[in-house]
Coordinates of C-alpha atoms in Angstrom, one line a residue:
X1 CA 25.2 112.5 98.8
X2 CA 26.4 111.1 95.7
X3 CA 27.1 107.2 95.8
X4 CA 30.9 106.0 96.1
X5 CA 31.9 105.1 92.2
X6 CA 32.8 101.6 91.6
X7 CA 36.4 101.2 90.4
X8 CA 36.5 98.2 88.5
X9 CA 39.9 98.6 86.9
X10 CA 41.5 98.7 90.5
X11 CA 39.7 95.7 91.5
X12 CA 41.2 93.9 88.7
X13 CA 44.5 94.5 89.1
X14 CA 44.2 93.8 92.8
X15 CA 42.8 90.1 91.9
X16 CA 45.6 90.0 89.3
X17 CA 48.0 90.5 91.6
X18 CA 46.6 87.8 93.6
X19 CA 47.2 84.8 90.8
X20 CA 49.8 82.6 91.6
X21 CA 52.0 83.0 88.2
X22 CA 51.8 86.9 88.8
X23 CA 53.3 86.4 92.3
X24 CA 56.0 84.5 90.7
X25 CA 56.4 86.8 87.9
X26 CA 56.7 90.1 90.1
X27 CA 58.8 88.3 92.9
X28 CA 62.1 89.9 93.4
X29 CA 65.1 88.9 95.2
X30 CA 67.2 91.0 97.2
X31 CA 70.8 90.2 97.8
X32 CA 72.2 90.5 101.3
X33 CA 74.5 93.3 101.8
X34 CA 77.6 91.7 102.2
X35 CA 77.0 89.9 98.9
X36 CA 76.6 92.9 97.4
X37 CA 79.5 94.6 98.4
X38 CA 81.4 91.3 97.3
X39 CA 80.4 91.8 94.0
X40 CA 81.4 95.3 93.7
X41 CA 85.0 94.3 95.2
X42 CA 85.2 92.0 92.2
X43 CA 84.1 94.5 89.6
X44 CA 87.1 97.1 91.1
X45 CA 89.3 94.5 91.1
X46 CA 88.7 93.4 87.6
X47 CA 88.7 96.7 86.4
X48 CA 92.1 97.2 88.1
X49 CA 93.7 94.2 86.8
X50 CA 92.7 95.2 83.2
X51 CA 94.4 98.5 83.6
X52 CA 97.8 96.9 85.0
X53 CA 97.3 94.5 82.1
X54 CA 97.2 97.6 79.6
X55 CA 99.9 99.0 80.9
X56 CA 102.5 95.9 80.7
X57 CA 101.4 95.3 77.1
X58 CA 102.4 99.0 76.4
X59 CA 105.9 98.0 78.0
X60 CA 106.1 95.6 75.6
X61 CA 105.6 92.4 78.0
X62 CA 104.9 88.9 76.2
X63 CA 101.1 88.0 76.8
X64 CA 102.0 85.3 78.5
X65 CA 104.1 87.1 80.9
X66 CA 101.1 89.9 81.3
X67 CA 98.5 86.8 82.1
X68 CA 101.1 85.2 84.7
X69 CA 101.3 88.8 86.7
X70 CA 97.7 89.5 86.4
X71 CA 97.1 85.7 88.0
X72 CA 99.5 86.6 90.7
X73 CA 98.1 89.8 91.6
X74 CA 94.5 88.5 91.8
X75 CA 96.2 85.5 94.2
X76 CA 97.2 88.4 96.6
X77 CA 93.7 89.5 96.8
X78 CA 92.6 85.8 97.5
X79 CA 90.7 85.5 94.2
X80 CA 91.4 83.4 91.0
X81 CA 91.7 85.4 87.5
X82 CA 91.3 84.0 84.1
X83 CA 92.5 86.1 81.3
X84 CA 92.7 86.4 77.7
X85 CA 95.2 88.8 76.5
X86 CA 96.1 90.2 72.9
X87 CA 98.5 92.9 72.1
X88 CA 95.6 95.3 71.3
X89 CA 93.4 94.4 74.7
X90 CA 92.4 91.6 77.1
X91 CA 89.6 90.3 79.0
X92 CA 90.0 89.8 82.9
X93 CA 87.2 87.4 84.7
X94 CA 87.6 87.8 88.5
X95 CA 86.1 85.2 90.9
X96 CA 84.1 82.3 90.3
X97 CA 84.6 78.5 90.2
X98 CA 87.7 76.6 88.9
X99 CA 85.4 76.0 85.9
X100 CA 85.2 79.5 85.0
X101 CA 81.3 80.4 85.9
X102 CA 80.8 83.3 87.7
X103 CA 82.6 86.5 89.0
X104 CA 83.2 89.4 87.2
X105 CA 84.3 90.3 83.5
X106 CA 86.1 93.6 82.7
X107 CA 87.6 94.5 79.1
X108 CA 90.2 97.2 78.5
X109 CA 91.8 98.2 75.1
X110 CA 95.6 98.9 74.8
X111 CA 96.0 102.5 74.1
X112 CA 98.4 105.2 73.7
X113 CA 102.5 104.8 72.5
X114 CA 104.6 102.4 74.1
X115 CA 106.0 103.5 77.6
X116 CA 109.6 104.8 78.1
X117 CA 112.1 103.0 79.8
X118 CA 111.7 105.2 83.1
X119 CA 108.1 104.2 82.8
X120 CA 108.5 100.4 82.4
X121 CA 111.0 100.8 85.6
X122 CA 108.0 102.5 87.8
X123 CA 105.5 99.9 86.6
X124 CA 107.6 96.9 87.1
X125 CA 108.1 98.4 90.5
X126 CA 104.7 98.5 91.1
X127 CA 104.0 95.2 90.0
X128 CA 106.6 93.6 91.7
X129 CA 104.9 95.3 95.2
X130 CA 101.6 93.9 94.2
X131 CA 102.9 90.4 93.4
X132 CA 104.2 90.6 97.3
X133 CA 101.5 91.4 98.7
X134 CA 97.7 93.1 98.1
X135 CA 97.8 97.0 97.9
X136 CA 94.5 99.1 98.4
X137 CA 93.2 99.7 94.7
X138 CA 93.2 103.5 95.1
X139 CA 97.0 103.7 95.9
X140 CA 97.4 101.0 92.8
X141 CA 95.5 103.6 90.4
X142 CA 97.4 106.8 91.5
X143 CA 100.6 105.1 90.9
X144 CA 99.6 104.0 87.5
X145 CA 98.1 107.8 86.8
X146 CA 101.6 108.9 88.1
X147 CA 103.4 107.0 85.7
X148 CA 101.7 107.7 82.7
X149 CA 102.1 111.3 83.6
X150 CA 105.5 111.1 84.4
X151 CA 107.4 113.8 82.4
X152 CA 110.4 112.9 80.1
X153 CA 114.1 113.4 82.1
X154 CA 115.7 114.8 79.4
X155 CA 115.0 118.2 77.1
X156 CA 113.7 118.0 73.4
X157 CA 117.4 118.9 72.5
X158 CA 118.8 115.9 74.5
X159 CA 116.2 113.4 73.1
X160 CA 117.2 114.4 69.4
X161 CA 120.8 113.8 70.5
X162 CA 119.6 110.3 71.7
X163 CA 118.1 109.5 68.4
X164 CA 121.3 110.6 66.7
X165 CA 123.5 108.5 68.8
X166 CA 120.9 105.4 68.1
X167 CA 121.4 105.9 64.3
X168 CA 125.1 106.3 64.3
X169 CA 125.3 103.5 66.8
X170 CA 123.3 101.1 64.4
X171 CA 124.9 102.6 61.2
X172 CA 128.3 101.9 62.5
X173 CA 127.5 98.6 63.4
X174 CA 127.0 97.5 60.0
X175 CA 129.2 99.7 58.1
X176 CA 131.5 102.3 59.5
X177 CA 133.4 104.9 57.4
X178 CA 134.0 108.5 58.2
X179 CA 131.8 109.9 55.7
X180 CA 129.0 107.6 56.2
X181 CA 129.1 108.4 60.2
X182 CA 128.5 112.0 59.1
X183 CA 125.6 110.9 56.9
X184 CA 124.0 108.8 59.9
X185 CA 124.5 111.9 62.3
X186 CA 122.6 114.4 59.7
X187 CA 120.0 112.4 58.7
X188 CA 119.3 110.8 62.1
X189 CA 119.1 114.7 63.6
X190 CA 116.4 115.1 60.9
X191 CA 114.3 112.1 61.6
X192 CA 114.6 112.7 65.4
X193 CA 113.3 116.0 64.7
X194 CA 110.4 114.7 62.5
X195 CA 109.5 112.1 65.6
X196 CA 109.4 115.1 67.9
X197 CA 107.2 116.8 66.0
X198 CA 105.0 113.7 65.4
X199 CA 105.1 112.7 68.8
X200 CA 103.5 116.3 69.4
X201 CA 100.7 115.3 66.7
X202 CA 99.2 111.9 67.5
X203 CA 97.1 112.2 64.3
X204 CA 100.2 111.9 62.0
X205 CA 101.9 108.9 63.7
X206 CA 100.6 106.6 61.1
X207 CA 101.9 108.3 58.3
X208 CA 105.1 109.6 59.8
X209 CA 106.9 105.9 58.8
X210 CA 106.3 106.5 55.2
X211 CA 107.1 110.5 55.1
X212 CA 110.4 109.5 57.0
X213 CA 111.4 106.8 54.6
X214 CA 110.2 109.3 51.4
X215 CA 112.6 112.2 52.6
X216 CA 115.5 110.6 54.0
X217 CA 115.3 108.2 50.7
X218 CA 115.1 111.5 48.5
X219 CA 118.1 113.1 50.4
X220 CA 120.5 110.1 50.2
X221 CA 120.0 109.7 46.7
X222 CA 120.3 113.4 45.4
X223 CA 122.6 115.0 48.0
X224 CA 124.0 112.7 50.6
X225 CA 125.3 109.8 48.7
X226 CA 127.0 111.6 45.9
X227 CA 128.6 114.3 48.8
X228 CA 129.8 111.9 50.8
X229 CA 130.8 109.1 48.4
X230 CA 128.6 106.6 49.6
X231 CA 126.0 103.9 48.3
X232 CA 122.6 105.5 49.1
X233 CA 121.2 102.0 50.6
X234 CA 123.8 102.5 53.1
X235 CA 123.0 105.5 54.6
X236 CA 119.0 105.6 54.6
X237 CA 118.4 102.4 56.8
X238 CA 120.2 103.4 60.2
X239 CA 117.8 106.7 60.3
X240 CA 114.8 104.5 60.3
X241 CA 115.6 103.0 63.5
X242 CA 112.8 104.0 65.9
X243 CA 110.5 102.4 62.8
X244 CA 111.9 98.9 62.9
X245 CA 110.1 96.6 63.9
X246 CA 112.4 93.7 64.8
X247 CA 111.2 93.3 68.7
X248 CA 107.7 92.7 67.1
X249 CA 109.0 90.2 64.9
X250 CA 110.7 88.3 67.4
X251 CA 108.0 88.8 70.1
X252 CA 105.5 87.3 67.5
X253 CA 107.7 84.5 67.0
X254 CA 108.1 84.0 70.3
X255 CA 104.3 84.0 70.8
X256 CA 103.9 81.4 68.2
X257 CA 106.3 79.4 69.7
X258 CA 104.4 79.2 73.2
X259 CA 101.0 78.5 71.5
X260 CA 99.7 81.8 71.7
X261 CA 98.5 81.9 68.1
X262 CA 96.4 85.1 68.0
X263 CA 98.7 87.1 69.8
X264 CA 101.8 85.8 67.4
X265 CA 100.1 86.5 64.4
X266 CA 98.8 90.1 65.5
X267 CA 102.4 91.1 66.3
X268 CA 103.7 89.6 63.2
X269 CA 101.2 91.5 60.9
X270 CA 101.8 94.7 62.5
X271 CA 105.7 94.2 62.0
X272 CA 105.0 93.3 58.7
X273 CA 102.7 96.1 58.0
X274 CA 105.4 98.6 59.3
X275 CA 107.8 97.2 56.8
X276 CA 105.8 97.3 54.1
X277 CA 105.3 101.2 54.9
X278 CA 108.9 102.2 55.1
X279 CA 109.3 99.9 52.0
X280 CA 106.6 102.1 50.1
X281 CA 107.8 105.3 51.4
X282 CA 111.6 104.2 50.2
X283 CA 110.1 103.1 46.7
X284 CA 108.1 106.9 46.4
X285 CA 111.7 108.8 47.4
X286 CA 113.4 106.5 44.8
X287 CA 110.7 107.7 42.1
X288 CA 110.7 111.3 43.1
X289 CA 114.0 111.9 43.1
X290 CA 116.7 111.1 40.1
X291 CA 119.8 109.8 41.7
X292 CA 123.3 111.6 41.0
X293 CA 126.2 109.8 40.3
X294 CA 128.5 109.4 43.2
X295 CA 132.0 110.1 41.7
X296 CA 135.0 109.8 43.8
X297 CA 136.7 107.2 45.8
X298 CA 134.8 105.2 48.5
X299 CA 136.7 105.7 51.9
X300 CA 138.0 103.2 53.8
X301 CA 136.2 101.0 56.2
X302 CA 137.2 101.8 60.0
X303 CA 139.1 99.0 62.1
X304 CA 137.4 96.1 63.9
X305 CA 136.7 98.2 66.8
X306 CA 134.0 100.4 65.4
X307 CA 130.8 97.8 65.7
X308 CA 132.1 97.7 69.7
X309 CA 131.8 101.7 69.9
X310 CA 128.9 101.3 67.6
X311 CA 127.3 99.1 70.9
X312 CA 128.4 101.8 73.2
X313 CA 126.4 104.5 71.0
X314 CA 123.6 102.8 70.7
X315 CA 123.4 102.1 74.4
X316 CA 123.8 105.8 75.5
X317 CA 121.2 106.5 72.7
X318 CA 118.6 104.3 74.2
X319 CA 119.5 106.2 77.9
X320 CA 118.6 109.7 76.1
X321 CA 116.0 108.7 74.0
X322 CA 113.9 106.2 75.9
X323 CA 114.4 108.2 79.1
X324 CA 115.9 105.3 80.8
X325 CA 116.8 106.0 84.6
X326 CA 120.5 107.0 85.1
X327 CA 121.6 104.8 87.6
X328 CA 121.0 101.7 85.0
X329 CA 123.4 103.1 82.5
X330 CA 126.4 100.8 83.5
X331 CA 124.0 97.7 83.8
X332 CA 122.5 98.4 80.4
X333 CA 126.0 98.9 78.7
X334 CA 127.3 96.1 80.5
X335 CA 124.4 93.9 79.2
X336 CA 124.5 95.3 75.4
X337 CA 128.6 94.4 75.4
X338 CA 127.8 91.0 76.6
X339 CA 125.4 90.5 74.1
X340 CA 127.3 91.5 71.3
X341 CA 130.2 89.2 72.5
X342 CA 128.0 86.4 72.6
X343 CA 126.8 86.8 69.6
X344 CA 130.3 87.4 67.6
X345 CA 131.6 84.6 69.1
X346 CA 128.8 82.0 68.8
X347 CA 128.7 83.4 64.9
X348 CA 132.4 82.7 64.2
X349 CA 132.2 79.3 66.1
X350 CA 129.1 78.0 64.0
X351 CA 127.7 80.5 61.8
X352 CA 125.2 83.6 61.9
X353 CA 122.0 81.6 62.9
X354 CA 123.7 79.6 65.7
X355 CA 125.0 83.3 67.2
X356 CA 121.3 84.7 66.9
X357 CA 120.2 81.6 68.9
X358 CA 123.3 82.0 71.8
X359 CA 122.6 85.5 72.3
X360 CA 119.0 84.8 72.7
X361 CA 119.4 82.1 75.3
X362 CA 121.8 84.1 77.4
X363 CA 119.0 87.3 77.4
X364 CA 116.4 86.1 80.0
X365 CA 118.7 84.8 82.5
X366 CA 121.5 87.8 82.3
X367 CA 118.0 90.1 82.7
X368 CA 117.1 88.1 85.5
X369 CA 120.2 88.2 86.9
X370 CA 120.9 92.1 86.9
X371 CA 117.4 92.6 88.4
X372 CA 118.6 90.8 91.4
X373 CA 121.7 92.6 91.6
X374 CA 120.7 96.0 90.7
X375 CA 116.7 96.0 91.2
X376 CA 116.6 97.0 87.9
X377 CA 113.4 95.4 85.8
X378 CA 114.6 92.9 83.5
X379 CA 112.2 94.5 80.8
X380 CA 114.5 97.9 81.3
X381 CA 117.7 95.7 80.3
X382 CA 115.5 93.2 77.7
X383 CA 114.4 95.6 75.4
X384 CA 117.7 97.4 74.2
X385 CA 119.0 94.1 73.8
X386 CA 116.3 92.9 71.6
X387 CA 117.2 96.0 69.4
X388 CA 120.7 95.0 69.5
X389 CA 119.7 91.4 68.3
X390 CA 117.1 91.4 66.2
X391 CA 117.5 92.1 62.4
X392 CA 115.0 94.7 61.7
X393 CA 117.3 96.9 59.9
X394 CA 117.9 93.7 57.4
X395 CA 114.6 93.0 56.9
X396 CA 113.7 96.2 55.8
X397 CA 116.9 96.2 53.5
X398 CA 115.6 93.1 51.9
X399 CA 111.9 94.2 51.4
X400 CA 113.0 97.4 50.0
X401 CA 115.1 95.4 47.7
X402 CA 112.1 93.3 46.7
X403 CA 109.8 96.2 46.0
X404 CA 112.3 98.7 44.7
X405 CA 114.8 96.4 42.9
X406 CA 112.7 93.5 42.2
X407 CA 115.8 91.3 42.5
X408 CA 116.6 87.9 43.8
X409 CA 119.0 89.0 46.3
X410 CA 116.1 91.0 48.6
X411 CA 114.2 87.2 48.6
X412 CA 117.6 85.6 49.9
X413 CA 118.0 88.1 52.7
X414 CA 114.5 88.0 53.6
X415 CA 114.6 84.4 53.9
X416 CA 117.8 85.1 56.1
X417 CA 115.8 87.3 58.2
X418 CA 113.1 84.8 58.9
X419 CA 115.7 82.3 60.0
X420 CA 117.5 84.8 62.3
X421 CA 114.1 85.8 63.9
X422 CA 113.5 82.1 64.6
X423 CA 116.6 81.5 66.2
X424 CA 116.4 84.4 68.5
X425 CA 113.4 83.7 69.5
X426 CA 114.2 79.7 69.8
X427 CA 116.7 81.2 72.2
X428 CA 114.8 83.3 74.2
X429 CA 112.5 80.6 74.6
X430 CA 115.1 78.3 75.8
X431 CA 116.6 80.9 78.2
X432 CA 113.5 81.7 79.7
X433 CA 112.8 77.9 80.4
X434 CA 115.9 77.4 82.3
X435 CA 114.9 79.9 85.0
X436 CA 112.7 79.2 88.1
X437 CA 109.7 81.4 87.8
X438 CA 107.6 82.3 91.3
X439 CA 103.9 81.5 91.2
X440 CA 101.3 82.4 93.7
X441 CA 98.4 80.1 94.1
X442 CA 94.8 80.1 96.0
X443 CA 95.2 78.1 99.3
X444 CA 93.0 76.8 102.3
X445 CA 92.1 79.5 104.7
X446 CA 93.8 79.7 107.8
X447 CA 93.1 81.0 111.2
X448 CA 93.5 84.8 111.4
X449 CA 95.2 84.7 115.0
X450 CA 94.1 88.5 115.6
X451 CA 97.1 89.7 113.2
X452 CA 94.7 92.8 111.7
X453 CA 93.3 93.3 108.3
X454 CA 94.8 93.5 104.9
X455 CA 95.4 96.2 103.0
X456 CA 91.9 95.6 100.8
X457 CA 89.9 95.6 104.0
X458 CA 89.9 91.3 104.2
X459 CA 91.5 89.3 107.2
X460 CA 94.3 87.8 106.7
X461 CA 93.2 84.2 107.8
X462 CA 89.7 84.9 105.5
X463 CA 89.2 82.6 102.7
X464 CA 89.7 85.6 100.5
X465 CA 93.2 86.4 101.3
X466 CA 96.3 84.2 99.4
X467 CA 98.3 81.8 101.3
X468 CA 100.4 79.9 98.5
X469 CA 103.6 80.2 98.3
X470 CA 106.1 81.5 95.9
X471 CA 107.7 78.5 95.1
X472 CA 106.9 76.8 91.9
X473 CA 106.4 73.6 93.4
X474 CA 104.0 74.4 96.2
X475 CA 100.9 72.7 95.5
X476 CA 97.4 74.4 96.3
X477 CA 94.7 72.7 98.2
X478 CA 92.1 72.7 95.5
X479 CA 94.8 72.2 92.8
X480 CA 93.9 75.7 90.7
X481 CA 96.1 78.9 90.2

């Protein structure tokens, strides 16, 4: 019988495992099952908040409003949330202490086109219910997915008609003659069809503003202007309404005014880039086509009633092109008319800058009042009124004059545009500051009393369930949001 062979390597490994430093190095820590479940819940909540915040940014909310909404929702799940939000993405940390340490961190980019008005309404309704009480995570994700996949309310023909109404409404508010209205309608229909085609090809969205500006400018210079006896510059601005970044200009100014410098600069840079792309397209269009002489007498301008009709056309165009819910028609038209009246009256009283400020200051409280009366999310009213107020068309006109004509008039108009944007932004900030916003805070846990469990599985009386009230004056026990 052969003697057993001595395994020296095995003996060395066993001896090394007995050394103290080796034991410390190879030791593992097993988390309790409850703590492991809690970490998983934090990760799910952070991912959910990122998804909700991304949709809110696509809906056109300001970054400060998105942060406030996410903190309130996290409080309903009994958690603190710390957010870093910019227009192109957001970071959310859930859990941890008041100093921000610990918890779980997640990130989400903002991808896809802006939401339609019916999608905005569905999203704001969901956010309102989440702020009122904790909802199961899967239910929230299911509703978010349904909102993204929600079909348009109107056919492609109705969508193009909506764009025509938008174009005619904006054009009539700036220059109202019968031939000009015909030109607005024809050019608006062409750009509406072009945008309909571009929406089907996401890769073409970047070049679409330049292509539209080139075509509209060339057609206006060569055919529309001479045939209708109208100055071409009057005709080719309103058809580009969907590309005008007036809302982004004003939101960027508001962000800067509230201290969100990164978000404000990002929005302003994006808006200026769009203006430059449109102006580049106008420049290319003027160089491609030799303008024909106008000839003939110009038509008389319509009466003082024409701009008010333009406001109504703008409202109906919003309803069709952005798929607004039909039940908000009356409220939306009334809001647009009130904003136009306040802006006109204040302009007659103290100038255009004061008119922009007064209309901007009225917008937040009026949208909030409509939301309380009709259960229409204020964002559905806020966005169309923004389009009515912000001088995106004036900004494009001034930039195109600077690039194409290289005159001083464009610089003067550009300065006026900057002043008007600042006045609207200041007015919106003042109007929003006058409102009493509800806030949720993390409070001390209370005995459950056998009332069951919360939708996410936590007991209502546990430390993970929020107790803070919705009155902004309530003070939490730990002094944190």
